[in-house]
Structures are given as C-alpha cells and as structure tokens.
mmCIF file of C-alpha atoms in Angstrom:
data_model
loop_
_atom_site.group_PDB
_atom_site.id
_atom_site.type_symbol
_atom_site.label_atom_id
_atom_site.label_comp_id
_atom_site.label_asym_id
_atom_site.label_seq_id
_atom_site.Cartn_x
_atom_site.Cartn_y
_atom_site.Cartn_z
ATOM 1 C CA MET A 1 -120.089 -53.657 9.240
ATOM 2 C CA GLU A 2 -116.558 -54.856 9.730
ATOM 3 C CA ARG A 3 -114.222 -54.340 6.761
ATOM 4 C CA PRO A 4 -112.422 -57.342 5.216
ATOM 5 C CA ALA A 5 -109.029 -58.110 6.684
ATOM 6 C CA ALA A 6 -105.912 -58.463 4.606
ATOM 7 C CA ALA A 7 -105.324 -62.115 3.827
ATOM 8 C CA PRO A 8 -102.073 -63.670 4.961
ATOM 9 C CA HIS A 9 -99.564 -64.128 2.173
ATOM 10 C CA ASP A 10 -99.132 -67.706 1.080
ATOM 11 C CA PRO A 11 -95.393 -68.153 0.396
ATOM 12 C CA ALA A 12 -96.203 -70.888 -2.166
ATOM 13 C CA GLU A 13 -98.152 -68.327 -4.227
ATOM 14 C CA PRO A 14 -96.104 -66.027 -6.456
ATOM 15 C CA ASP A 15 -96.366 -62.396 -5.375
ATOM 16 C CA ARG A 16 -97.759 -60.399 -8.279
ATOM 17 C CA ALA A 17 -98.149 -57.332 -6.091
ATOM 18 C CA GLY A 18 -101.791 -58.115 -5.595
ATOM 19 C CA THR A 19 -103.975 -56.899 -2.780
ATOM 20 C CA ARG A 20 -105.191 -59.779 -0.632
ATOM 21 C CA LEU A 21 -108.324 -59.830 1.487
ATOM 22 C CA THR A 22 -110.139 -62.329 3.635
ATOM 23 C CA ILE A 23 -113.920 -62.273 3.338
ATOM 24 C CA THR A 24 -116.015 -64.082 5.931
ATOM 25 C CA SER A 25 -119.589 -63.668 4.676
ATOM 26 C CA PRO A 26 -121.663 -62.987 1.522
ATOM 27 C CA GLU A 27 -122.441 -59.507 2.892
ATOM 28 C CA GLN A 28 -118.720 -58.727 3.156
ATOM 29 C CA MET A 29 -118.340 -59.882 -0.468
ATOM 30 C CA ARG A 30 -121.116 -57.481 -1.556
ATOM 31 C CA GLU A 31 -119.527 -54.710 0.477
ATOM 32 C CA LEU A 32 -116.187 -55.351 -1.240
ATOM 33 C CA GLY A 33 -118.040 -54.922 -4.548
ATOM 34 C CA ARG A 34 -119.614 -51.637 -3.390
ATOM 35 C CA ARG A 35 -116.210 -50.314 -2.214
ATOM 36 C CA LEU A 36 -114.436 -51.476 -5.411
ATOM 37 C CA ALA A 37 -117.087 -49.731 -7.539
ATOM 38 C CA LYS A 38 -115.801 -46.384 -6.200
ATOM 39 C CA LEU A 39 -112.490 -47.107 -7.987
ATOM 40 C CA LEU A 40 -114.067 -48.166 -11.291
ATOM 41 C CA ARG A 41 -114.747 -45.977 -14.334
ATOM 42 C CA ALA A 42 -115.843 -46.396 -17.920
ATOM 43 C CA GLY A 43 -113.367 -48.504 -19.852
ATOM 44 C CA ASP A 44 -112.479 -50.812 -16.982
ATOM 45 C CA LEU A 45 -112.379 -54.558 -17.534
ATOM 46 C CA VAL A 46 -112.719 -56.683 -14.393
ATOM 47 C CA MET A 47 -112.022 -60.451 -14.660
ATOM 48 C CA LEU A 48 -113.368 -62.712 -11.905
ATOM 49 C CA SER A 49 -112.233 -66.248 -11.307
ATOM 50 C CA GLY A 50 -112.925 -68.802 -8.648
ATOM 51 C CA GLU A 51 -114.685 -72.056 -8.074
ATOM 52 C CA LEU A 52 -118.418 -72.443 -8.466
ATOM 53 C CA GLY A 53 -120.036 -70.758 -5.487
ATOM 54 C CA ALA A 54 -116.987 -68.682 -4.633
ATOM 55 C CA GLY A 55 -118.908 -65.428 -4.710
ATOM 56 C CA LYS A 56 -118.275 -63.945 -8.178
ATOM 57 C CA THR A 57 -121.900 -62.962 -8.737
ATOM 58 C CA THR A 58 -122.277 -61.739 -5.158
ATOM 59 C CA LEU A 59 -119.287 -59.434 -5.658
ATOM 60 C CA THR A 60 -120.775 -58.251 -8.974
ATOM 61 C CA ARG A 61 -124.079 -57.525 -7.212
ATOM 62 C CA GLY A 62 -122.150 -55.204 -4.883
ATOM 63 C CA LEU A 63 -120.448 -53.593 -7.902
ATOM 64 C CA GLY A 64 -123.839 -52.904 -9.453
ATOM 65 C CA GLU A 65 -125.071 -51.356 -6.158
ATOM 66 C CA GLY A 66 -121.957 -49.235 -5.905
ATOM 67 C CA LEU A 67 -122.185 -48.110 -9.540
ATOM 68 C CA GLY A 68 -125.876 -47.328 -9.143
ATOM 69 C CA VAL A 69 -127.122 -49.412 -12.032
ATOM 70 C CA ARG A 70 -130.674 -50.487 -12.931
ATOM 71 C CA GLY A 71 -131.878 -53.995 -12.415
ATOM 72 C CA ALA A 72 -131.023 -56.778 -10.067
ATOM 73 C CA VAL A 73 -127.571 -58.232 -10.806
ATOM 74 C CA THR A 74 -128.006 -61.970 -11.172
ATOM 75 C CA SER A 75 -125.815 -64.653 -12.762
ATOM 76 C CA PRO A 76 -125.900 -64.349 -16.543
ATOM 77 C CA THR A 77 -124.918 -68.012 -16.974
ATOM 78 C CA PHE A 78 -127.704 -68.894 -19.421
ATOM 79 C CA VAL A 79 -127.893 -65.559 -21.263
ATOM 80 C CA ILE A 80 -124.086 -65.098 -21.311
ATOM 81 C CA ALA A 81 -124.284 -61.308 -20.808
ATOM 82 C CA ARG A 82 -126.484 -58.682 -19.184
ATOM 83 C CA VAL A 83 -126.282 -54.890 -19.512
ATOM 84 C CA HIS A 84 -127.308 -52.837 -16.511
ATOM 85 C CA PRO A 85 -127.714 -49.152 -17.463
ATOM 86 C CA SER A 86 -126.687 -46.515 -14.951
ATOM 87 C CA LEU A 87 -129.446 -44.732 -13.000
ATOM 88 C CA SER A 88 -127.298 -41.604 -12.959
ATOM 89 C CA ASP A 89 -124.457 -40.297 -15.102
ATOM 90 C CA GLY A 90 -122.138 -43.242 -14.426
ATOM 91 C CA PRO A 91 -121.142 -46.007 -16.788
ATOM 92 C CA PRO A 92 -123.364 -49.040 -17.425
ATOM 93 C CA LEU A 93 -122.308 -52.392 -16.034
ATOM 94 C CA VAL A 94 -121.886 -55.215 -18.565
ATOM 95 C CA HIS A 95 -121.873 -58.547 -16.661
ATOM 96 C CA VAL A 96 -120.620 -61.517 -18.664
ATOM 97 C CA ASP A 97 -120.459 -65.182 -17.664
ATOM 98 C CA ALA A 98 -118.055 -66.954 -20.017
ATOM 99 C CA TYR A 99 -118.408 -70.332 -18.247
ATOM 100 C CA ARG A 100 -120.287 -71.972 -21.168
ATOM 101 C CA LEU A 101 -118.039 -70.511 -23.840
ATOM 102 C CA ALA A 102 -115.258 -72.841 -24.946
ATOM 103 C CA GLY A 103 -113.280 -70.584 -27.203
ATOM 104 C CA GLY A 104 -111.290 -67.398 -26.705
ATOM 105 C CA LEU A 105 -112.105 -63.872 -27.749
ATOM 106 C CA ASP A 106 -113.183 -65.047 -31.196
ATOM 107 C CA GLU A 107 -116.214 -66.846 -29.706
ATOM 108 C CA MET A 108 -117.067 -63.774 -27.678
ATOM 109 C CA GLU A 109 -117.016 -61.383 -30.612
ATOM 110 C CA ASP A 110 -120.782 -61.524 -30.958
ATOM 111 C CA LEU A 111 -121.028 -59.855 -27.593
ATOM 112 C CA ASP A 112 -119.244 -56.750 -28.966
ATOM 113 C CA LEU A 113 -117.318 -56.269 -25.762
ATOM 114 C CA ASP A 114 -114.674 -54.307 -27.592
ATOM 115 C CA VAL A 115 -117.376 -51.837 -28.637
ATOM 116 C CA SER A 116 -118.897 -51.651 -25.128
ATOM 117 C CA LEU A 117 -115.621 -51.348 -23.246
ATOM 118 C CA PRO A 118 -114.849 -47.628 -23.695
ATOM 119 C CA ASP A 119 -118.214 -46.564 -22.287
ATOM 120 C CA SER A 120 -118.883 -49.336 -19.734
ATOM 121 C CA VAL A 121 -117.481 -51.262 -16.802
ATOM 122 C CA ILE A 122 -117.244 -54.833 -18.035
ATOM 123 C CA VAL A 123 -117.137 -57.655 -15.505
ATOM 124 C CA VAL A 124 -116.379 -61.109 -16.922
ATOM 125 C CA GLU A 125 -116.752 -64.229 -14.777
ATOM 126 C CA TRP A 126 -114.632 -67.132 -16.035
ATOM 127 C CA GLY A 127 -112.842 -64.816 -18.489
ATOM 128 C CA GLU A 128 -109.319 -66.248 -18.279
ATOM 129 C CA GLY A 129 -108.017 -67.074 -21.704
ATOM 130 C CA ARG A 130 -111.016 -65.417 -23.347
ATOM 131 C CA VAL A 131 -110.943 -61.636 -22.884
ATOM 132 C CA GLU A 132 -107.381 -60.601 -22.099
ATOM 133 C CA GLU A 133 -106.944 -59.329 -25.630
ATOM 134 C CA LEU A 134 -109.579 -56.645 -25.090
ATOM 135 C CA THR A 135 -107.129 -54.410 -23.153
ATOM 136 C CA GLU A 136 -103.783 -54.471 -21.466
ATOM 137 C CA ASP A 137 -105.335 -52.626 -18.548
ATOM 138 C CA ARG A 138 -107.520 -54.905 -16.484
ATOM 139 C CA LEU A 139 -108.268 -55.850 -12.925
ATOM 140 C CA GLN A 140 -108.125 -59.558 -12.059
ATOM 141 C CA LEU A 141 -109.853 -60.889 -8.976
ATOM 142 C CA VAL A 142 -109.253 -64.455 -7.868
ATOM 143 C CA ILE A 143 -111.588 -65.787 -5.179
ATOM 144 C CA HIS A 144 -110.447 -68.905 -3.317
ATOM 145 C CA ARG A 145 -112.750 -70.900 -1.088
ATOM 146 C CA ALA A 146 -112.702 -74.272 0.580
ATOM 147 C CA VAL A 147 -114.048 -76.936 -1.750
ATOM 148 C CA GLY A 148 -115.938 -80.097 -0.934
ATOM 149 C CA ASP A 149 -118.593 -80.649 1.696
ATOM 150 C CA THR A 150 -118.122 -77.533 3.785
ATOM 151 C CA THR A 151 -120.160 -74.710 5.225
ATOM 152 C CA ASP A 152 -117.081 -72.552 5.421
ATOM 153 C CA GLU A 153 -117.915 -68.983 4.292
ATOM 154 C CA VAL A 154 -114.306 -67.789 4.311
ATOM 155 C CA ARG A 155 -113.000 -66.521 0.981
ATOM 156 C CA HIS A 156 -109.521 -65.302 0.118
ATOM 157 C CA VAL A 157 -109.618 -62.637 -2.572
ATOM 158 C CA THR A 158 -106.582 -61.469 -4.532
ATOM 159 C CA LEU A 159 -106.953 -58.312 -6.614
ATOM 160 C CA THR A 160 -104.253 -57.703 -9.195
ATOM 161 C CA GLY A 161 -104.271 -54.591 -11.365
ATOM 162 C CA LEU A 162 -102.548 -54.993 -14.711
ATOM 163 C CA GLY A 163 -101.471 -52.081 -16.945
ATOM 164 C CA THR A 164 -100.939 -48.395 -16.363
ATOM 165 C CA ARG A 165 -104.596 -47.761 -15.435
ATOM 166 C CA TRP A 166 -104.181 -49.820 -12.277
ATOM 167 C CA ALA A 167 -100.643 -48.767 -11.330
ATOM 168 C CA GLU A 168 -101.919 -46.030 -8.996
ATOM 169 C CA ALA A 169 -105.578 -46.940 -8.658
ATOM 170 C CA GLY A 170 -105.487 -47.350 -4.900
ATOM 171 C CA LEU A 171 -106.456 -51.032 -4.546
ATOM 172 C CA ALA A 172 -104.700 -51.113 -1.171
ATOM 173 C CA THR A 173 -107.389 -48.751 0.165
ATOM 174 C CA LEU A 174 -109.812 -51.710 0.026
ATOM 175 C CA THR A 175 -107.996 -53.265 3.035
ATOM 176 C CA ALA A 176 -108.314 -50.084 5.155
#
C-alpha cells in the first residue's frame, strides 16, 4: 500500500509545527492509525477533530488494530465511551465520542478519564474545549475534507504534538 503523502502547506493556516498528510482512501486512514499506534504508549491523549464523516472513527479503528486491542472499534456516539482491552501487554484503548456532550471536562468527569489516562491510550473525538485539562501533553489531529455533495475521498490531516511528550516523538516519520 502506498503511504500518505505530506500535504501542501496552506499559507493561510498558521504553522504550529504540525505534521501534514494527504490521505486518499479509508484504507490509508486506517493505515495511518496503525502506523501512529507504534508511537503511542500508556498515558497518551489523542484528540481528533473534523467534520462528520471525515474519518475519525476509521483512524481510531486503525489505532486499535495497531495497538492490538480486543473488540471491533466502532463509533461510541451513543454510548459516549468504549474501552478496548489489550490482547497482549500493551495499554487498553479508551475511545470517547464527546459529540453529544455540551459541557467541558466537568461534564465528562463521570467517564473517569483522569483515572484511566495513566494506564491507557485515550482517543477523544470532538474533544476540543472538553478534555484539554486532562494533560498538557496531547496529540491533536485535525482532519479536513471537502464538505457538501461530494464523493471526494481526499483528507488533509494535521498532527500536532503538544507538550514535552511529543517534542521528540517522531511524528514526521509518519510521512516517510
């Protein structure tokens, strides 16, 4: 399979030293998740944002495959969160969909993400403004796609590591 290409830099978008990729199919999005999983470890918080249908759950499915977790990774929209235990000695994957949650971290306290974080990889879809207080070290992925009546499969993904954990994490290797 062909690896994702680096996305062209949009001069109108501020450069936050993010890694940019262009994804052209759902399989490439899953493969990005599998490759990204190799960089993840217990205690990592990954925040995914993008329009409906951008590929957030598809990417998380690839993360689950790469982490070797139990159970099919599906959208947790109606259950809010799913825990996928590791099938080996790796960390479990906690997959959260905050789309239906209106408040910030206070509303999410019942999920005990702060308790789960040290031992898990936590992936939060629609987490902006809701989970940033969990840790200064987090990985933010923004997935852009064409909106409207289109069959365009192209996605532009920007990965931005925040905090010391991600300073030397090797995100640029995902474009190789």
